[in-house]
């Protein structure tokens, strides 16, 4: 397998290769982000403008639902995070 991505997913592909070299034979990172920002609403706004309105609405609804579940804490948060294999991640912020 080769991990491939551009921009934020490019950074992810490079990180994946460096942390899981036994799962990939290489990585291609095109314009990979070198300084990730946690609070970056401009990225979400750019994605939203690129999508058809109905799709952007669904993406916002899914994001709100996930944030609600994680914010609830306990089993609800664990279940939501487990969808991404991130049960132990501290996503409080």
Short mmCIF file of N, CA and C in Angstrom, two decimals:
data_model
loop_
_atom_site.label_atom_id
_atom_site.label_comp_id
_atom_site.label_asym_id
_atom_site.label_seq_id
_atom_site.Cartn_x
_atom_site.Cartn_y
_atom_site.Cartn_z
N UNK A 1 0.82 -1.18 0.00
CA UNK A 1 0.00 0.00 0.00
C UNK A 1 0.87 1.25 0.00
N UNK A 2 0.35 2.30 -0.62
CA UNK A 2 0.99 3.61 -0.61
C UNK A 2 -0.03 4.62 -0.09
N UNK A 3 0.36 5.39 0.91
CA UNK A 3 -0.52 6.43 1.44
C UNK A 3 -0.36 7.68 0.58
N UNK A 4 -1.49 8.26 0.15
CA UNK A 4 -1.46 9.42 -0.75
C UNK A 4 -2.41 10.49 -0.22
N UNK A 5 -2.01 11.75 -0.33
CA UNK A 5 -2.91 12.83 0.06
C UNK A 5 -2.35 14.18 -0.31
N UNK A 6 -3.23 15.17 -0.31
CA UNK A 6 -2.83 16.54 -0.59
C UNK A 6 -3.36 17.46 0.49
N UNK A 7 -2.61 18.48 0.82
CA UNK A 7 -2.96 19.44 1.86
C UNK A 7 -3.02 18.71 3.20
N UNK A 8 -4.13 18.83 3.95
CA UNK A 8 -4.20 18.18 5.25
C UNK A 8 -4.09 16.65 5.12
N UNK A 9 -4.71 16.07 4.10
CA UNK A 9 -4.57 14.61 3.94
C UNK A 9 -3.16 14.24 3.51
N UNK A 10 -2.44 15.18 2.90
CA UNK A 10 -1.03 14.94 2.59
C UNK A 10 -0.20 14.83 3.85
N UNK A 11 -0.48 15.72 4.80
CA UNK A 11 0.20 15.64 6.09
C UNK A 11 -0.14 14.32 6.78
N UNK A 12 -1.40 13.91 6.67
CA UNK A 12 -1.82 12.65 7.28
C UNK A 12 -1.10 11.47 6.63
N UNK A 13 -0.96 11.47 5.31
CA UNK A 13 -0.28 10.36 4.65
C UNK A 13 1.18 10.27 5.07
N UNK A 14 1.84 11.42 5.22
CA UNK A 14 3.24 11.42 5.68
C UNK A 14 3.33 10.93 7.12
N UNK A 15 2.42 11.40 7.97
CA UNK A 15 2.41 10.96 9.36
C UNK A 15 2.15 9.45 9.44
N UNK A 16 1.18 8.96 8.66
CA UNK A 16 0.85 7.54 8.69
C UNK A 16 2.06 6.69 8.32
N UNK A 17 2.76 7.10 7.28
CA UNK A 17 3.95 6.35 6.85
C UNK A 17 5.01 6.35 7.94
N UNK A 18 5.21 7.49 8.59
CA UNK A 18 6.27 7.56 9.60
C UNK A 18 5.91 6.81 10.88
N UNK A 19 4.63 6.71 11.19
CA UNK A 19 4.23 6.03 12.42
C UNK A 19 3.82 4.57 12.21
N UNK A 20 3.51 4.20 10.97
CA UNK A 20 3.10 2.82 10.67
C UNK A 20 3.82 2.29 9.43
N UNK A 21 5.15 2.26 9.45
CA UNK A 21 5.88 1.85 8.24
C UNK A 21 5.62 0.41 7.82
N UNK A 22 5.15 -0.42 8.71
CA UNK A 22 4.85 -1.81 8.37
C UNK A 22 3.54 -1.96 7.59
N UNK A 23 2.74 -0.88 7.49
CA UNK A 23 1.47 -0.93 6.75
C UNK A 23 1.56 -0.35 5.35
N UNK A 24 2.64 0.37 5.05
CA UNK A 24 2.78 1.00 3.74
C UNK A 24 4.20 0.81 3.22
N UNK A 25 4.34 0.87 1.90
CA UNK A 25 5.68 0.84 1.31
C UNK A 25 6.14 2.25 0.97
N UNK A 26 5.24 3.20 1.06
CA UNK A 26 5.61 4.58 0.77
C UNK A 26 4.46 5.53 1.02
N UNK A 27 4.75 6.81 0.83
CA UNK A 27 3.77 7.86 1.03
C UNK A 27 4.02 8.98 0.04
N UNK A 28 2.95 9.53 -0.51
CA UNK A 28 3.05 10.69 -1.38
C UNK A 28 2.23 11.81 -0.76
N UNK A 29 2.92 12.87 -0.35
CA UNK A 29 2.27 14.00 0.29
C UNK A 29 2.42 15.21 -0.62
N UNK A 30 1.33 15.61 -1.25
CA UNK A 30 1.35 16.79 -2.12
C UNK A 30 0.87 18.00 -1.33
N UNK A 31 1.72 18.99 -1.19
CA UNK A 31 1.39 20.21 -0.44
C UNK A 31 0.94 19.89 0.98
N UNK A 32 1.60 18.96 1.60
CA UNK A 32 1.26 18.58 2.97
C UNK A 32 1.45 19.73 3.93
N UNK A 33 0.50 19.90 4.82
CA UNK A 33 0.55 20.96 5.81
C UNK A 33 1.71 20.68 6.77
N UNK A 34 2.49 21.71 7.06
CA UNK A 34 3.62 21.51 7.97
C UNK A 34 3.36 22.13 9.35
N UNK A 35 2.32 22.94 9.46
CA UNK A 35 1.95 23.51 10.75
C UNK A 35 0.42 23.48 10.87
N UNK A 36 -0.08 22.35 11.37
CA UNK A 36 -1.53 22.17 11.48
C UNK A 36 -2.11 23.13 12.51
N UNK A 37 -3.32 23.60 12.24
CA UNK A 37 -4.02 24.51 13.15
C UNK A 37 -5.31 23.84 13.61
N UNK A 38 -5.53 23.86 14.91
CA UNK A 38 -6.76 23.26 15.44
C UNK A 38 -7.98 24.12 15.17
N UNK A 39 -7.86 25.42 15.34
CA UNK A 39 -8.98 26.33 15.14
C UNK A 39 -8.80 27.01 13.79
N UNK A 40 -9.38 26.41 12.75
CA UNK A 40 -9.14 26.87 11.37
C UNK A 40 -10.46 26.88 10.61
N UNK A 41 -11.40 27.77 10.97
CA UNK A 41 -12.71 27.77 10.32
C UNK A 41 -12.64 28.10 8.83
N UNK A 42 -11.59 28.77 8.40
CA UNK A 42 -11.46 29.10 6.98
C UNK A 42 -11.36 27.83 6.12
N UNK A 43 -10.78 26.77 6.67
CA UNK A 43 -10.71 25.51 5.93
C UNK A 43 -12.12 24.95 5.71
N UNK A 44 -12.90 24.92 6.77
CA UNK A 44 -14.28 24.43 6.67
C UNK A 44 -15.10 25.29 5.71
N UNK A 45 -14.90 26.59 5.77
CA UNK A 45 -15.62 27.50 4.88
C UNK A 45 -15.26 27.24 3.42
N UNK A 46 -14.00 26.98 3.16
CA UNK A 46 -13.55 26.69 1.80
C UNK A 46 -14.18 25.39 1.29
N UNK A 47 -14.18 24.37 2.14
CA UNK A 47 -14.80 23.09 1.76
C UNK A 47 -16.28 23.29 1.49
N UNK A 48 -16.94 24.04 2.35
CA UNK A 48 -18.38 24.28 2.20
C UNK A 48 -18.71 24.97 0.88
N UNK A 49 -17.89 25.94 0.49
CA UNK A 49 -18.12 26.65 -0.78
C UNK A 49 -17.92 25.74 -2.00
N UNK A 50 -17.07 24.73 -1.83
CA UNK A 50 -16.78 23.84 -2.96
C UNK A 50 -17.85 22.76 -3.16
N UNK A 51 -18.71 22.57 -2.17
CA UNK A 51 -19.72 21.51 -2.23
C UNK A 51 -21.06 22.06 -2.69
N UNK A 52 -21.89 21.20 -3.27
CA UNK A 52 -23.27 21.61 -3.54
C UNK A 52 -23.95 21.95 -2.20
N UNK A 53 -24.86 22.91 -2.18
CA UNK A 53 -25.48 23.35 -0.92
C UNK A 53 -26.05 22.22 -0.07
N UNK A 54 -26.76 21.29 -0.67
CA UNK A 54 -27.36 20.20 0.12
C UNK A 54 -26.28 19.33 0.76
N UNK A 55 -25.19 19.10 0.07
CA UNK A 55 -24.09 18.30 0.62
C UNK A 55 -23.42 19.06 1.77
N UNK A 56 -23.19 20.35 1.59
CA UNK A 56 -22.59 21.16 2.65
C UNK A 56 -23.48 21.15 3.90
N UNK A 57 -24.80 21.23 3.71
CA UNK A 57 -25.73 21.17 4.84
C UNK A 57 -25.61 19.85 5.58
N UNK A 58 -25.51 18.75 4.83
CA UNK A 58 -25.38 17.43 5.45
C UNK A 58 -24.06 17.30 6.20
N UNK A 59 -23.00 17.83 5.64
CA UNK A 59 -21.70 17.79 6.30
C UNK A 59 -21.73 18.57 7.61
N UNK A 60 -22.36 19.75 7.60
CA UNK A 60 -22.49 20.54 8.83
C UNK A 60 -23.33 19.80 9.86
N UNK A 61 -24.40 19.15 9.43
CA UNK A 61 -25.26 18.40 10.35
C UNK A 61 -24.49 17.22 10.97
N UNK A 62 -23.71 16.52 10.16
CA UNK A 62 -22.92 15.39 10.67
C UNK A 62 -21.87 15.87 11.67
N UNK A 63 -21.25 17.00 11.37
CA UNK A 63 -20.25 17.56 12.28
C UNK A 63 -20.89 17.95 13.61
N UNK A 64 -22.03 18.61 13.55
CA UNK A 64 -22.75 19.00 14.78
C UNK A 64 -23.12 17.76 15.60
N UNK A 65 -23.61 16.73 14.93
CA UNK A 65 -24.01 15.51 15.64
C UNK A 65 -22.81 14.85 16.32
N UNK A 66 -21.68 14.79 15.64
CA UNK A 66 -20.48 14.20 16.23
C UNK A 66 -20.03 15.02 17.43
N UNK A 67 -19.98 16.34 17.27
CA UNK A 67 -19.54 17.20 18.36
C UNK A 67 -20.48 17.10 19.56
N UNK A 68 -21.77 16.92 19.32
CA UNK A 68 -22.74 16.76 20.41
C UNK A 68 -22.46 15.48 21.18
N UNK A 69 -22.21 14.39 20.46
CA UNK A 69 -21.95 13.11 21.11
C UNK A 69 -20.65 13.14 21.90
N UNK A 70 -19.60 13.70 21.32
CA UNK A 70 -18.32 13.79 22.03
C UNK A 70 -18.47 14.70 23.25
N UNK A 71 -19.20 15.80 23.09
CA UNK A 71 -19.40 16.73 24.19
C UNK A 71 -20.21 16.15 25.34
N UNK A 72 -21.03 15.14 25.04
CA UNK A 72 -21.85 14.51 26.09
C UNK A 72 -21.00 13.72 27.07
N UNK A 73 -19.82 13.30 26.63
CA UNK A 73 -18.94 12.54 27.50
C UNK A 73 -19.39 11.11 27.69
N UNK A 74 -18.68 10.41 28.52
CA UNK A 74 -19.02 9.03 28.88
C UNK A 74 -19.12 8.08 27.70
N UNK A 75 -20.09 7.19 27.80
CA UNK A 75 -20.28 6.16 26.77
C UNK A 75 -20.63 6.75 25.41
N UNK A 76 -21.41 7.84 25.39
CA UNK A 76 -21.77 8.46 24.11
C UNK A 76 -20.52 8.96 23.39
N UNK A 77 -19.62 9.59 24.13
CA UNK A 77 -18.38 10.10 23.53
C UNK A 77 -17.52 8.93 23.04
N UNK A 78 -17.39 7.90 23.86
CA UNK A 78 -16.58 6.75 23.48
C UNK A 78 -17.12 6.09 22.22
N UNK A 79 -18.43 5.94 22.14
CA UNK A 79 -19.05 5.32 20.97
C UNK A 79 -18.82 6.15 19.71
N UNK A 80 -18.95 7.47 19.82
CA UNK A 80 -18.73 8.33 18.66
C UNK A 80 -17.28 8.27 18.21
N UNK A 81 -16.35 8.35 19.17
CA UNK A 81 -14.93 8.31 18.82
C UNK A 81 -14.53 6.95 18.28
N UNK A 82 -15.20 5.89 18.72
CA UNK A 82 -14.84 4.54 18.25
C UNK A 82 -15.12 4.37 16.75
N UNK A 83 -16.00 5.21 16.19
CA UNK A 83 -16.25 5.15 14.75
C UNK A 83 -14.98 5.45 13.96
N UNK A 84 -14.03 6.16 14.60
CA UNK A 84 -12.79 6.55 13.94
C UNK A 84 -11.58 5.91 14.60
N UNK A 85 -11.81 4.92 15.47
CA UNK A 85 -10.72 4.26 16.15
C UNK A 85 -9.99 5.18 17.12
N UNK A 86 -10.71 6.14 17.69
CA UNK A 86 -10.09 7.15 18.54
C UNK A 86 -10.67 7.14 19.96
N UNK A 87 -11.00 5.97 20.46
CA UNK A 87 -11.64 5.88 21.77
C UNK A 87 -10.83 6.55 22.88
N UNK A 88 -9.52 6.47 22.80
CA UNK A 88 -8.69 7.00 23.89
C UNK A 88 -8.28 8.47 23.65
N UNK A 89 -8.68 9.04 22.51
CA UNK A 89 -8.31 10.42 22.22
C UNK A 89 -9.04 11.38 23.15
N UNK A 90 -8.31 12.38 23.63
CA UNK A 90 -8.91 13.42 24.46
C UNK A 90 -9.34 14.54 23.53
N UNK A 91 -10.63 14.60 23.20
CA UNK A 91 -11.15 15.58 22.25
C UNK A 91 -11.96 16.65 22.96
N UNK A 92 -11.60 16.93 24.20
CA UNK A 92 -12.39 17.87 25.00
C UNK A 92 -12.35 19.28 24.43
N UNK A 93 -11.27 19.66 23.78
CA UNK A 93 -11.16 21.02 23.25
C UNK A 93 -11.62 21.10 21.81
#
